[in-house]
Every structure is written in structure tokens, then in C-alpha cells.
XYZ file of N, CA and C in Angstrom:
813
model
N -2.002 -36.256 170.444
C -0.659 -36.061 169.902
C -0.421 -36.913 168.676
N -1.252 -37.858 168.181
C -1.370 -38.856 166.815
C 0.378 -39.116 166.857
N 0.304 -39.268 165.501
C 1.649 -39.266 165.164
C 2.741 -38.943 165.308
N 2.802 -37.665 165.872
C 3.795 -36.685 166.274
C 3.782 -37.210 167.991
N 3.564 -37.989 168.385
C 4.079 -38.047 169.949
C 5.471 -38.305 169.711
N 6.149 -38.822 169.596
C 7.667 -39.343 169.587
C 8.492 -38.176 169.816
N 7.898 -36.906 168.886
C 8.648 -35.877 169.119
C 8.101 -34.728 170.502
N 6.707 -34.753 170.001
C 6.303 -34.089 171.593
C 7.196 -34.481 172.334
N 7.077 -35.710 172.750
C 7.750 -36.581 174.076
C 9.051 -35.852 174.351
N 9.913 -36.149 173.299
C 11.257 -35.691 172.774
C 11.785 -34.481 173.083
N 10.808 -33.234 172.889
C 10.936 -32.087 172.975
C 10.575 -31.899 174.027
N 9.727 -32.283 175.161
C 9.034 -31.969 176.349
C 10.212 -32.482 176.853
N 11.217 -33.324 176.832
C 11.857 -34.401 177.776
C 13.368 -33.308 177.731
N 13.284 -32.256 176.680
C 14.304 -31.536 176.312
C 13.916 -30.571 176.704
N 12.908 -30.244 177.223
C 12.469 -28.449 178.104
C 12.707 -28.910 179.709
N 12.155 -29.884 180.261
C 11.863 -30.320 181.599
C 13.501 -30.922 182.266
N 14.037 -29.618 182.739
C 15.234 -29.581 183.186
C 15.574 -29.680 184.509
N 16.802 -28.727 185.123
C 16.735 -29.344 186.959
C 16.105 -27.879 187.285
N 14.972 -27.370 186.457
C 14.102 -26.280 187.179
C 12.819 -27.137 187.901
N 12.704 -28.170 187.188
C 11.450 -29.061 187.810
C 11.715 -29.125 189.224
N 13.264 -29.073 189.747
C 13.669 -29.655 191.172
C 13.420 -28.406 191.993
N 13.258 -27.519 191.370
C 13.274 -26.011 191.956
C 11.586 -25.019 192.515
N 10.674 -25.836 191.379
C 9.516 -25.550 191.780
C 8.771 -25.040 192.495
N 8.915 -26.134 193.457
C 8.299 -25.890 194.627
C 8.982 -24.600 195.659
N 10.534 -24.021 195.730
C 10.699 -23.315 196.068
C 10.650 -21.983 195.261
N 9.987 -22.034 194.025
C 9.630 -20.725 193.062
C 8.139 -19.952 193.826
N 7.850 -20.955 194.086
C 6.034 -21.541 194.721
C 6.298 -20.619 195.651
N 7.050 -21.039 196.817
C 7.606 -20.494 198.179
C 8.056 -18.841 197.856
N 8.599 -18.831 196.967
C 9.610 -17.036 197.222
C 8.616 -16.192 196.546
N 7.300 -16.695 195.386
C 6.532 -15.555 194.686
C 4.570 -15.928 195.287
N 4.815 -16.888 196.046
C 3.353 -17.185 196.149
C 2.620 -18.072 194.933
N 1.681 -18.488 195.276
C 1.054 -19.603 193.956
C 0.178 -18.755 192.998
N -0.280 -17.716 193.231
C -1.078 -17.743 192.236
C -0.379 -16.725 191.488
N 1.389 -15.825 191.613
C 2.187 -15.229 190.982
C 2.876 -16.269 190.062
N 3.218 -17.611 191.022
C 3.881 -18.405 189.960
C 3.307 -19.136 189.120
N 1.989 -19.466 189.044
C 0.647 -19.903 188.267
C 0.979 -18.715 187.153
N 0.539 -17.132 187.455
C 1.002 -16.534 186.125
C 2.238 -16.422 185.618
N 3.032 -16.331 186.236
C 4.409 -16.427 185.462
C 4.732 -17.822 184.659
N 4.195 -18.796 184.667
C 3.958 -20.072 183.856
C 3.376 -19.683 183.093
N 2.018 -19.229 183.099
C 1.161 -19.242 182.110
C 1.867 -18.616 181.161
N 2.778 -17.167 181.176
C 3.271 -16.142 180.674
C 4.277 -16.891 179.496
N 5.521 -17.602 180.456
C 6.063 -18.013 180.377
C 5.764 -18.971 178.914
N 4.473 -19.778 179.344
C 4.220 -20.745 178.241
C 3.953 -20.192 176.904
N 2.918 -18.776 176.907
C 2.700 -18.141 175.870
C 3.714 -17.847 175.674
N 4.805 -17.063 175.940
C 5.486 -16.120 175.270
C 6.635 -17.387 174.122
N 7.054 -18.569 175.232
C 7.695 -19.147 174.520
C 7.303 -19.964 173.300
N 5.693 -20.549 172.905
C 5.269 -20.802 171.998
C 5.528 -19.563 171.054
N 5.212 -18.586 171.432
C 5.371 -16.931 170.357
C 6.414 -17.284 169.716
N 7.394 -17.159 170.412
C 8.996 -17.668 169.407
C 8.979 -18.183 168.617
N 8.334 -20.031 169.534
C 9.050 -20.684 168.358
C 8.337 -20.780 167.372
N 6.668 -19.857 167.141
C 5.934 -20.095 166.291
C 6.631 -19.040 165.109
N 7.079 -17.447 165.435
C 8.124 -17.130 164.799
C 9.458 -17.294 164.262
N 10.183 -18.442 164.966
C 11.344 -18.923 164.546
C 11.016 -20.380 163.164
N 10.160 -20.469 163.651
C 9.926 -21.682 162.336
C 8.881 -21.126 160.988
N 8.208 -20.214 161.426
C 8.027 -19.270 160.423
C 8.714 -18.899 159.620
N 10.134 -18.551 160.277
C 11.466 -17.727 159.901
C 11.951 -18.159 158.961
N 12.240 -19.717 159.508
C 12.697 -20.861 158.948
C 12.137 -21.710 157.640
N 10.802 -21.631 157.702
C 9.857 -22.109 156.239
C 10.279 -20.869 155.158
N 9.937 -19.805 155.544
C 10.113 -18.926 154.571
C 11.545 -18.726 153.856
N 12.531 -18.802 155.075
C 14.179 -18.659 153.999
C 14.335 -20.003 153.995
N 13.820 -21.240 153.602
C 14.512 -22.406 153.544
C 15.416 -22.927 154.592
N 15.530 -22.230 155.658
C 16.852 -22.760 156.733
C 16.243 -23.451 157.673
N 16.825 -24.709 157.988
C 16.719 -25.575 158.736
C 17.794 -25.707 160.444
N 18.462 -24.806 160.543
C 19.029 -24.855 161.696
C 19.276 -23.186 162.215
N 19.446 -22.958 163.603
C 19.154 -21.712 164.434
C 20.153 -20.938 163.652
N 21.583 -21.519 163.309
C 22.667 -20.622 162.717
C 22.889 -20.044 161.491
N 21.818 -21.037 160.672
C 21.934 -20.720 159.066
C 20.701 -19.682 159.212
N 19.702 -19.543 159.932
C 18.463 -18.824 159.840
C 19.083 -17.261 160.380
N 20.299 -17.585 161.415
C 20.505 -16.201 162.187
C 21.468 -15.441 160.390
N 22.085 -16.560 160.089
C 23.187 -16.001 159.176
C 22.428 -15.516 157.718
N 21.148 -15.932 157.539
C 20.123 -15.209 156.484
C 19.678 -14.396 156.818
N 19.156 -13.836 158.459
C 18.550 -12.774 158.888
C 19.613 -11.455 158.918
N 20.746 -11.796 159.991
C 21.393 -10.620 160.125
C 22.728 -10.982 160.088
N 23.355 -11.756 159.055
C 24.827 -12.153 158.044
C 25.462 -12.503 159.028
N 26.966 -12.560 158.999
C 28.248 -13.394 159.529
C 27.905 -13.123 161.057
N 27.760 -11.988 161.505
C 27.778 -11.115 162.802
C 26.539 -11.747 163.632
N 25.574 -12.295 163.169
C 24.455 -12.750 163.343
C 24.564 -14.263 163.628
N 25.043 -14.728 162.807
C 25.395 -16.294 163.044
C 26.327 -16.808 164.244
N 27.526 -15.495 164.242
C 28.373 -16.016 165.121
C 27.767 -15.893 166.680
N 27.336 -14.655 166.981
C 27.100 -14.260 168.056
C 25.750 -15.622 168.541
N 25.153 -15.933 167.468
C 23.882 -17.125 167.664
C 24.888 -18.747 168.350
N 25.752 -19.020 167.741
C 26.643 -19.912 168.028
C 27.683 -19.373 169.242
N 27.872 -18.542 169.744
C 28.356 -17.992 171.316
C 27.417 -18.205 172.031
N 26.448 -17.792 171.959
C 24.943 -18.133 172.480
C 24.601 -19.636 172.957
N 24.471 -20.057 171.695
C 23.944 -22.111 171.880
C 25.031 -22.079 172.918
N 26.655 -22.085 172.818
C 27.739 -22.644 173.467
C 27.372 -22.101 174.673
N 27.072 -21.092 174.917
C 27.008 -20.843 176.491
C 25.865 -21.414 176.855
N 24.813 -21.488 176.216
C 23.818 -21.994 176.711
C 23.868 -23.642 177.409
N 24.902 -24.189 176.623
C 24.772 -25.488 176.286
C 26.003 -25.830 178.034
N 26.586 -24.849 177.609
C 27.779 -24.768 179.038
C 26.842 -24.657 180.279
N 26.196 -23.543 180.268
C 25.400 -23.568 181.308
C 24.376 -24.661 181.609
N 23.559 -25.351 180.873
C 22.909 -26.583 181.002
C 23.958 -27.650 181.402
N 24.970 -27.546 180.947
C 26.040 -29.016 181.376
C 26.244 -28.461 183.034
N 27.005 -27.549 183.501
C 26.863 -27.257 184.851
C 25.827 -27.073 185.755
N 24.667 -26.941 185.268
C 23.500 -27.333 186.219
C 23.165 -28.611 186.596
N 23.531 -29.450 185.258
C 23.313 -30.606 185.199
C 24.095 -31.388 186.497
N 25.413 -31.042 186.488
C 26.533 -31.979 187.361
C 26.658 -31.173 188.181
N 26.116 -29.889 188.707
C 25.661 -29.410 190.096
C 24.808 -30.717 191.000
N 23.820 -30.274 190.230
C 22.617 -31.366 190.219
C 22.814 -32.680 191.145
N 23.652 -33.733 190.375
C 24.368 -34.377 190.132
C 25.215 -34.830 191.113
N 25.951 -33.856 191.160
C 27.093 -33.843 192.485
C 26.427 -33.808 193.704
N 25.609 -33.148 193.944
C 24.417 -33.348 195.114
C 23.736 -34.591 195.356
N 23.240 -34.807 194.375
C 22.568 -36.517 194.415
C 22.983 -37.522 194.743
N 24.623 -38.177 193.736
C 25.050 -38.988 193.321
C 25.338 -39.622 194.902
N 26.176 -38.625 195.448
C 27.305 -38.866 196.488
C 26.000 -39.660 197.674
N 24.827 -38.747 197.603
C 23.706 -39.340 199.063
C 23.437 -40.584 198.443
N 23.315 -40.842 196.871
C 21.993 -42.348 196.264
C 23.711 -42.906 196.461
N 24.472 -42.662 196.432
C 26.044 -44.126 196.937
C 26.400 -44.279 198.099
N 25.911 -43.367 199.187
C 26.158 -43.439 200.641
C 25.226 -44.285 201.622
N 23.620 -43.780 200.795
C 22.705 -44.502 201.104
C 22.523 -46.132 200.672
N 23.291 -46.395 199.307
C 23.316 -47.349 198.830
C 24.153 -48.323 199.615
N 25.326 -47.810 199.845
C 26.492 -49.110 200.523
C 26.611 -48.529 202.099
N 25.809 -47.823 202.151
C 25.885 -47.374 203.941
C 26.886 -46.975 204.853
N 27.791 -46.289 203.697
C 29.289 -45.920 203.942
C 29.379 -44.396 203.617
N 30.013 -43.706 204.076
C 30.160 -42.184 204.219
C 30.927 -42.059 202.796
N 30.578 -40.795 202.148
C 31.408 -40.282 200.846
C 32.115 -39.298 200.956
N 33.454 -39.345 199.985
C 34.443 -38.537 199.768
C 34.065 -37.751 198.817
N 35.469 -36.894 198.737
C 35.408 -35.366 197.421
C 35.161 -36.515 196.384
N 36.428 -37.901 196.738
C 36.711 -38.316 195.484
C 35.557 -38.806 195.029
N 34.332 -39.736 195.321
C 33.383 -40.442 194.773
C 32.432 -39.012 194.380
N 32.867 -38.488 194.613
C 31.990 -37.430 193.940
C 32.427 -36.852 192.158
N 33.679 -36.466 192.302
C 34.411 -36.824 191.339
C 34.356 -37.762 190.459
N 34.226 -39.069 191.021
C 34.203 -40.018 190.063
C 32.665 -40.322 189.440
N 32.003 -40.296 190.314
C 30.655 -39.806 189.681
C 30.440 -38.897 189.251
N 30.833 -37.854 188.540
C 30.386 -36.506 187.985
C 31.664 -37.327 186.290
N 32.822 -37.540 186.668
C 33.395 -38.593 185.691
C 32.298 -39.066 184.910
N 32.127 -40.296 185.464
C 31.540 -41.113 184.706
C 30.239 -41.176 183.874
N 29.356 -40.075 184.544
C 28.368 -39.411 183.758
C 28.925 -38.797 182.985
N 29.891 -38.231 183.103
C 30.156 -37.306 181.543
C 30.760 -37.886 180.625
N 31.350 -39.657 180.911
C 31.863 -40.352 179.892
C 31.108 -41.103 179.164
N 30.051 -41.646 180.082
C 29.205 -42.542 179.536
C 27.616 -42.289 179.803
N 27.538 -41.116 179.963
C 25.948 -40.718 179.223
C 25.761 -39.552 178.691
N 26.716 -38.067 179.132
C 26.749 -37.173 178.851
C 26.989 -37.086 177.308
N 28.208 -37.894 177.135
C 28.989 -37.750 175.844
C 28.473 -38.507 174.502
N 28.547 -39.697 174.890
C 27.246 -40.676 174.209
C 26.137 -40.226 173.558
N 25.585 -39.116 174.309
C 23.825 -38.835 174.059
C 24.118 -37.544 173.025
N 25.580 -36.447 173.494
C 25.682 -35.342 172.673
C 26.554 -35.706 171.177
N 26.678 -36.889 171.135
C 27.321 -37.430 169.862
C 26.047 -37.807 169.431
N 25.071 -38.455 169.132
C 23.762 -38.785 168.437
C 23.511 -37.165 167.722
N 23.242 -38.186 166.117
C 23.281 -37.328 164.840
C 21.432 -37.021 164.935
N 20.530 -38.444 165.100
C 19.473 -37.889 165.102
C 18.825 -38.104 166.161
N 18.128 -37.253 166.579
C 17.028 -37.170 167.952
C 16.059 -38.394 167.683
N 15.413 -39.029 166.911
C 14.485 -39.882 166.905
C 14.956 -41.087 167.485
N 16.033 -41.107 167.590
C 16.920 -42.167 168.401
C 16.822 -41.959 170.004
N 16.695 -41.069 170.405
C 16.177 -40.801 171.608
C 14.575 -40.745 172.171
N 13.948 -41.063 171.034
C 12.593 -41.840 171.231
C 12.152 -42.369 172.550
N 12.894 -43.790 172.826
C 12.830 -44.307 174.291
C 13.258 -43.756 175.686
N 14.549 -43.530 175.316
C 14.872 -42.526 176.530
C 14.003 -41.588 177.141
N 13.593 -40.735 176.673
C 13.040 -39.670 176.329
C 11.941 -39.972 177.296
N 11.041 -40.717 176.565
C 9.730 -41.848 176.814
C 9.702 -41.969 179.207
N 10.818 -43.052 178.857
C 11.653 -43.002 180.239
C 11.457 -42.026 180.834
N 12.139 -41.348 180.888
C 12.534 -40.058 181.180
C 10.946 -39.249 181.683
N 10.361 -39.333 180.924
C 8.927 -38.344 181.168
C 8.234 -39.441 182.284
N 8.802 -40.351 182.227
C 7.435 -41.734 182.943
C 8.230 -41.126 184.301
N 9.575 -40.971 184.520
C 10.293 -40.627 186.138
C 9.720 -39.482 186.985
N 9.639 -38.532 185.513
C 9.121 -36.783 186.088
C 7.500 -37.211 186.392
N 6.721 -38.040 185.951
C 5.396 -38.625 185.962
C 4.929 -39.234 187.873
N 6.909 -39.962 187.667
C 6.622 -40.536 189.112
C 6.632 -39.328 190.315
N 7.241 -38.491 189.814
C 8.110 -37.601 190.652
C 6.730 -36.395 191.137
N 5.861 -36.456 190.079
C 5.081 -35.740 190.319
C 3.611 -36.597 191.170
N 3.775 -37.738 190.889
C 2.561 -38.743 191.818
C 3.384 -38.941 193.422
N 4.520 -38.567 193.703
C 5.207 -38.811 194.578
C 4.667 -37.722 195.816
N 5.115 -36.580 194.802
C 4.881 -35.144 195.878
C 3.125 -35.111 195.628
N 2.687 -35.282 195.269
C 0.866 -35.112 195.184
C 0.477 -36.530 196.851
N 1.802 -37.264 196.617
C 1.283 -38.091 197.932
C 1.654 -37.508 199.335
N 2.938 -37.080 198.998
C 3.522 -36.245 200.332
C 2.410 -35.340 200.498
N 1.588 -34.332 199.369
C 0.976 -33.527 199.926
C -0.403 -33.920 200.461
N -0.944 -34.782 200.022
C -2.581 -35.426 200.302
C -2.822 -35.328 202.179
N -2.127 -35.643 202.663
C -2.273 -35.354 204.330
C -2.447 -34.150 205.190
N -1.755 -33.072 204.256
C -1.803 -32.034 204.518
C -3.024 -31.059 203.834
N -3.328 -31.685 202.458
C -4.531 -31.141 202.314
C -5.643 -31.745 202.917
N -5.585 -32.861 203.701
C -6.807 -33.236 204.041
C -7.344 -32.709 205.345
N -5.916 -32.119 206.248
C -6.033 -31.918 207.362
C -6.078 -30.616 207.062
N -6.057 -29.934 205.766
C -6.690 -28.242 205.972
C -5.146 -27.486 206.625
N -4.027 -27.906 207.097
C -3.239 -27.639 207.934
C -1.929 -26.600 206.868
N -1.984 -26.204 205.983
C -1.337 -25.611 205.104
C -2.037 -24.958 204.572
N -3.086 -24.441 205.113
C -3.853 -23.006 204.151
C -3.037 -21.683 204.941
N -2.791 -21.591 206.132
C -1.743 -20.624 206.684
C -0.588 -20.307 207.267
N -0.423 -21.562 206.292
C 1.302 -21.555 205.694
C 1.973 -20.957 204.612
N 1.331 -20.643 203.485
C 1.888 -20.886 202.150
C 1.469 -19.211 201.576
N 2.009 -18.713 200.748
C 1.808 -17.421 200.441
C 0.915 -17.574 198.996
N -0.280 -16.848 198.806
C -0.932 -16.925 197.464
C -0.133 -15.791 196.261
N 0.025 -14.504 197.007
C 0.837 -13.502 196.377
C 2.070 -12.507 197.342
N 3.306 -13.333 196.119
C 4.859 -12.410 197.361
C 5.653 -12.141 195.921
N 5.060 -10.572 195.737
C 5.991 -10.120 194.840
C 7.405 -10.280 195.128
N 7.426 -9.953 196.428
C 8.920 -9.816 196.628
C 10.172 -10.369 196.180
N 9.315 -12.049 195.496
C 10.301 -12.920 195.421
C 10.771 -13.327 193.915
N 10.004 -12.301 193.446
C 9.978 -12.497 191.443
C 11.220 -11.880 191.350
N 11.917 -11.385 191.646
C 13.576 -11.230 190.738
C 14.249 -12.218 191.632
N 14.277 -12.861 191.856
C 14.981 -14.200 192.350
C 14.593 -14.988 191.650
N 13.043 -15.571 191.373
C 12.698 -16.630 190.727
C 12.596 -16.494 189.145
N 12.381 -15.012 188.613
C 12.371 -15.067 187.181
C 13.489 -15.629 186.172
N 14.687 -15.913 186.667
C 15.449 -16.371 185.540
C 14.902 -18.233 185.347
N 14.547 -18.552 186.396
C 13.971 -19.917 186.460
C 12.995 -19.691 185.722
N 12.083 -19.082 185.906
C 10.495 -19.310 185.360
C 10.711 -18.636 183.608
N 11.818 -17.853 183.575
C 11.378 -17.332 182.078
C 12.824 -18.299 181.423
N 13.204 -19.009 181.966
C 13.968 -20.237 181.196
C 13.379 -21.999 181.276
N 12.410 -21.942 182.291
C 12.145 -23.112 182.630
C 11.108 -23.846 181.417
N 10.467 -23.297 180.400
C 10.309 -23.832 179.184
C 10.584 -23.203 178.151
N 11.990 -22.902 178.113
C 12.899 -22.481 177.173
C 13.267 -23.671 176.085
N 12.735 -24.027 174.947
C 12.739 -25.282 173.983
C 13.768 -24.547 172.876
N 13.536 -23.331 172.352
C 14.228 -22.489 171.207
C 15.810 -23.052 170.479
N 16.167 -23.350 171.561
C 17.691 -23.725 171.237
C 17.698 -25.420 170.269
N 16.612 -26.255 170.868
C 16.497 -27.709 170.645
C 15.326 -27.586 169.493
N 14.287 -26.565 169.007
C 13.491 -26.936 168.466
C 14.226 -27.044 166.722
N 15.247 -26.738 166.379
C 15.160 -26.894 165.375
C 15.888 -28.360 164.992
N 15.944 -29.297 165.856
C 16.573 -30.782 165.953
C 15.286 -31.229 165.432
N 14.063 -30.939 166.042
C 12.614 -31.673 166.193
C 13.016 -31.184 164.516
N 12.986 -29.845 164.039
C 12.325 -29.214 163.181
C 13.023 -30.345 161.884
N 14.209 -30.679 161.850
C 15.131 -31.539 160.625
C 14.486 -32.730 160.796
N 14.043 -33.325 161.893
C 13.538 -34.816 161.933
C 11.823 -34.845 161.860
N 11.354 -34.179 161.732
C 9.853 -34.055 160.972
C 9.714 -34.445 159.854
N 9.050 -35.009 158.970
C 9.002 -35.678 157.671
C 7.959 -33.881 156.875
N 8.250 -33.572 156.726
C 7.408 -32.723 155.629
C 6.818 -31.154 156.439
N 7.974 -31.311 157.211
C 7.150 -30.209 158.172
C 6.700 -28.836 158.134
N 5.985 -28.326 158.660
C 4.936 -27.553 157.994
C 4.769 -26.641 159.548
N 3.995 -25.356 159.310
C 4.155 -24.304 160.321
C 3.414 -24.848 161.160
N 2.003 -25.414 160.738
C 0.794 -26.075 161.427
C 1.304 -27.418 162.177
N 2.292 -28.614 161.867
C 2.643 -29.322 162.280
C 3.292 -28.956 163.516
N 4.501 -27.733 163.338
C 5.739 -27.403 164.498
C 4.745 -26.635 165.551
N 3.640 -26.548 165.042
C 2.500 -25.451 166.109
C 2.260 -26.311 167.220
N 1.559 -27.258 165.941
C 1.448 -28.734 167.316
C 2.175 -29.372 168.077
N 3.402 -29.907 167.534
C 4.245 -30.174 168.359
C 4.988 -29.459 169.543
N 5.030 -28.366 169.380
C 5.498 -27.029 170.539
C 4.755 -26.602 171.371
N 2.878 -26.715 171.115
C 2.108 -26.403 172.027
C 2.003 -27.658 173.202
N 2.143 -28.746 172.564
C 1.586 -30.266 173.016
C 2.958 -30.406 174.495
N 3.988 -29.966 173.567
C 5.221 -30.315 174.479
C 5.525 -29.339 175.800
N 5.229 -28.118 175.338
C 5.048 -26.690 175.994
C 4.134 -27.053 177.099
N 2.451 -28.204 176.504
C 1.459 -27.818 177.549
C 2.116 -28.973 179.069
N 2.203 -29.758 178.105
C 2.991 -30.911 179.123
C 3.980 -30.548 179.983
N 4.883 -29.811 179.210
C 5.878 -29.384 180.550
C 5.217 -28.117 181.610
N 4.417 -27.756 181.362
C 3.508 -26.677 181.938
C 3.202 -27.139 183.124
N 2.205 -27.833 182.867
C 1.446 -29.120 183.858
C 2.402 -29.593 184.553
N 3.561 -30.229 184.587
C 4.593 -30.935 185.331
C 5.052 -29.727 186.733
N 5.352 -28.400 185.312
C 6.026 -27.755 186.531
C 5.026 -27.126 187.775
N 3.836 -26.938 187.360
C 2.929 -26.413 188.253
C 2.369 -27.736 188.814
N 2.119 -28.936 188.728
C 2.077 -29.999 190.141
C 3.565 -30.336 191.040
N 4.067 -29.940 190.132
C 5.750 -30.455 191.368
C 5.757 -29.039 192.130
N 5.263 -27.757 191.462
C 5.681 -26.763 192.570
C 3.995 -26.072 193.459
N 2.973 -26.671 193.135
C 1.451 -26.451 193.979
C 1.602 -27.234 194.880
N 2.106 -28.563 194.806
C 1.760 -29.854 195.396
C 3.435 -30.122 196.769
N 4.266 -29.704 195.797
C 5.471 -29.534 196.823
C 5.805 -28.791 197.823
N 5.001 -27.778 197.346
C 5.094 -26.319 198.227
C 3.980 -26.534 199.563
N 2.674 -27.425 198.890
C 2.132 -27.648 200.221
C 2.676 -28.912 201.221
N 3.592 -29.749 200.785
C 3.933 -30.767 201.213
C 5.013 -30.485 202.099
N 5.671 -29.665 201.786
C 6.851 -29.084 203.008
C 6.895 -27.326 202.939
N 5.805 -27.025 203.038
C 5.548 -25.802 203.618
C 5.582 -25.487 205.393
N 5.667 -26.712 205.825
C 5.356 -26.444 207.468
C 7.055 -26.885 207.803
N 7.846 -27.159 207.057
C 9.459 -26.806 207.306
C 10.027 -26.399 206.053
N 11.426 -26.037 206.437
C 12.430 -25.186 205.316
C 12.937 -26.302 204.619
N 13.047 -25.760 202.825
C 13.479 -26.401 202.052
C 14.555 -25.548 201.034
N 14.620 -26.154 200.033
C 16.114 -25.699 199.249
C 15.228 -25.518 197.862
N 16.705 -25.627 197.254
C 16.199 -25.231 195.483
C 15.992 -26.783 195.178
N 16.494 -27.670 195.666
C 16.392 -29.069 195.061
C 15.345 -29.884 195.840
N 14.138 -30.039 195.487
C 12.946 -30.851 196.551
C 13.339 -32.294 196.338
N 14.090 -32.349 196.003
C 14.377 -34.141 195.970
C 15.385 -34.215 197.555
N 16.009 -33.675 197.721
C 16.687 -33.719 199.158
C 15.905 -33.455 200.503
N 14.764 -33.138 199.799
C 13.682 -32.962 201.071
C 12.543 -34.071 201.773
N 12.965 -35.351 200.700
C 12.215 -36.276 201.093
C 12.763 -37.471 202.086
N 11.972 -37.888 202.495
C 12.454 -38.667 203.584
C 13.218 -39.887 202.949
N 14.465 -40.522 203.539
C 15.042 -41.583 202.626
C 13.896 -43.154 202.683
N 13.973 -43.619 201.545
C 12.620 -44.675 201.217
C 13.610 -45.404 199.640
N 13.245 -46.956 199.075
C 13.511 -47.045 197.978
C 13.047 -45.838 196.987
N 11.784 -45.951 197.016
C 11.457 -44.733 195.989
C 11.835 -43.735 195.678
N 12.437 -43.165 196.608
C 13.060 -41.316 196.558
C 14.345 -42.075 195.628
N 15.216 -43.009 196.216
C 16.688 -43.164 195.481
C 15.984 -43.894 193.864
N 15.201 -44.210 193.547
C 14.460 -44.396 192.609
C 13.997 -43.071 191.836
N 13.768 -42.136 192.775
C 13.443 -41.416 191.529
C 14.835 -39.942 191.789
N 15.829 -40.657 192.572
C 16.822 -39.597 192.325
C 17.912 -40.307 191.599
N 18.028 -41.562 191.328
C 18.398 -42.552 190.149
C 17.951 -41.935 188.978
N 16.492 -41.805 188.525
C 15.936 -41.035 187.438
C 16.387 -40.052 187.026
């Protein structure tokens, strides 16, 4: 990644969303070696884009998704592109403090060993949106999110050495080979809006694209494949490795609620 890690990092840390938490039950509803291709798919098709959207972008001079939509297909084009980001951006904020609201209330119950209300739930879904939500969507440039970012990938790093441990017992004992489904069509229109959004970068790549020093089609290639391959890899060990780890009981969309309480789990549901 030479030089350009800061932004890989950056951009990978900006694809790897609360679908990572979902994985392992994508694993569960289509079988592994359906959701193995629907990743793979997934990964190509979304490099395709953005290797065409910054194409788009070198050639008319435009540096952001709205000025490129408003050179391609005028006023009508731009606006409907900016309804778009906003919903998009709406919908990422409510997954987020779904998320969130699930977590917060168990890592403060578990913490002071006291039962939680609507209200601490509330006030935690508050206070994230005052003081990290808001904070982070006011920053003019992404390279400032360098460290975070950094962070951030080292948690999903833990998260994924975590469930590879939950699962090691079960692969050793052979005891989950007739458990787990290799191919269940059945379960691909349930799981496809996950898998064909879960390295969805398009909306964020043109942040990377303004904070590049001289950037070039061959540069944004690299940086989108590097970040693309990384989040690839993440999502297929949290959902191979999760899926065999609590395949022999029922789980949810969120595998972080499936682990047994330990410092570490509130450690990496802190993360």
C-alpha cells in the first residue's frame, strides 16, 4: 500500500459498516460458498464503478459526485444525486444508532451491574450524536481521520481474531461440518441488500479522490482495490469463522450479542 495507506485505511474504515455484524448470519441464510460468491461479485462489480466514476471525473475535471452528476446529466442529475447521498447518509446514521441502541444499554448494564432504562438508552444514542457523530461529520478533510480510522480497522482486526477463536474448537472437533449449509439459495433475497451494499465505497470515494495529491486513474485504482480487498477479507472471516462458531445454536443479525459476556467482548463492543 506504500504511500497511499493512510487513505486505503481511510476508505476501508469507510466501507466496513454494521454489515460486518451481520455476516455471519448472511453465511447462515445463503450457505458459504453462495456468500463467498456474492462477495467476490460484490467486490468486482464495486471496483467497476468506482474505476468508472473517477474516470468520469479525470476526464470532465470534477472533483465531487454532484458536480460530475451535474456535467453528465445537468440540474435534474445533480439534484436527484444529492437526494440520493441524503438518504443514503440518513440511512447509514439509523443503522448506526440501531446498532448502538442495542449495544450501549448491555456495555452500561454490564458495566455498573444495574438494569437499564428507555432513558439511558436515549441518553446514549444523545450523546453519540453530540459528541462523535457530529464532530466527525463537521471535519473539512478526511486525512484528519488518519488515526481514527487506523483504530478503528485494529478493533474489526480484533473482532475478527476473536470469532476465528470462538471457532477453533469446533473446527478441531470436526463437529460443524453438519451443521452449516454450503449452498441455500433460498436465502439470497434476504441477504442481497447486505451483500450488494456491504462494500459500497461510491458515495465516500470522491473525499479520498480531493485529498490525493496529484491523483491519477492508476493511483484511485490502487487505492479502491487495496481498500475493497481488505474489506473483502474482513467480511468473509467474520462471516466463515462466525457461522461455524455458533452454528450449533440460533443467532441474530448482530454476532456481537452472541458472545459470551468477558472484558473483551465489552472491549470490542466499546469499539
Amino acid at each position: 500500500m506504500d504511500h497511499h495507506s493512510g487513505y486505503v485505511v481511510t476508505l476501508a474504515n469507510s466501507i466496513i459498516g454494521v454489515s460486518i455484524l451481520a455476516m455471519p448470519y448472511c453465511f447462515k441464510q445463503t450457505g458459504i460458498l453462495l456468500a463467498f460468491i456474492m462477495l467476490i461479485l460484490s467486490n468486482l462489480l464495486t471496483r467497476l464503478t468506482c474505476h468508472f466514476l473517477i474516470k468520469s471525473a479525470i476526464i470532465s475535471r470534477r472533483k465531487t459526485f454532484e458536480y460530475l452528476a451535474y456535467c453528465t446529466f445537468g440540474t435534474f442529475g445533480k439534484f436527484a444525486i444529492e437526494v440520493g447521498m441524503i438518504g443514503f447518509l440518513i440511512g447509514t446514521c439509523i443503522a448506526f444508532f440501531v446498532v448502538m441502541g442495542d449495544l450501549g444499554p448491555e456495555f452500561i448494564s454490564e458495566l455498573t451491574g444495574r438494569d437499564t432504562s428507555s432513558a439511558t438508552r436515549t441518553s446514549i444514542l444523545m450523546a453519540l450524536a453530540l459528541f462523535c457523530v457530529l464532530p466527525l461529520g463537521l471535519l473539512r478533510n478526511v486525512q484528519s481521520l488518519g488515526g481514527v480510522s487506523k483504530a478503528t480497522i485494529g478493533f474489526y482486526f480484533c473482532l475478527v481474531l476473536k470469532i476465528i477463536v470462538e471457532a477453533m474448537p469446533h473446527i478441531f472437533r470436526s463437529d460443524w461440518t453438519n451443521k452449516v449449509e454450503l449452498w441455500r439459495p433460498a436465502g439470497i433475497i434476504q441477504c442481497l441488500p447486505i451483500f450488494s451494499m456491504a462494500l459500497s465505497c461510491q458515495s465516500q470515494l470522491f473525499e479520498i479522490y480531493q485529498a490525493v495529491q496529484n491523483p491519477s486513474l492508476e493511483k484511485m485504482n490502487h487505492v479502491v482495490k487495496n481498500a475493497i480487498d481488505i474489506c473483502t477479507i474482513v467480511y468473509f472471516c467474520v462471516g466463515f469463522f462466525g457461522y461455524i462458531a455458533f452454528a450449533h445454536k440460533n443467532f441474530t443479525g448482530n454476532i456481537l450479542l452472541s458472545f459470551e459476556p468477558s472484558i473483551l467482548t465489552n472491549v470490542l463492543k466499546l469499539g
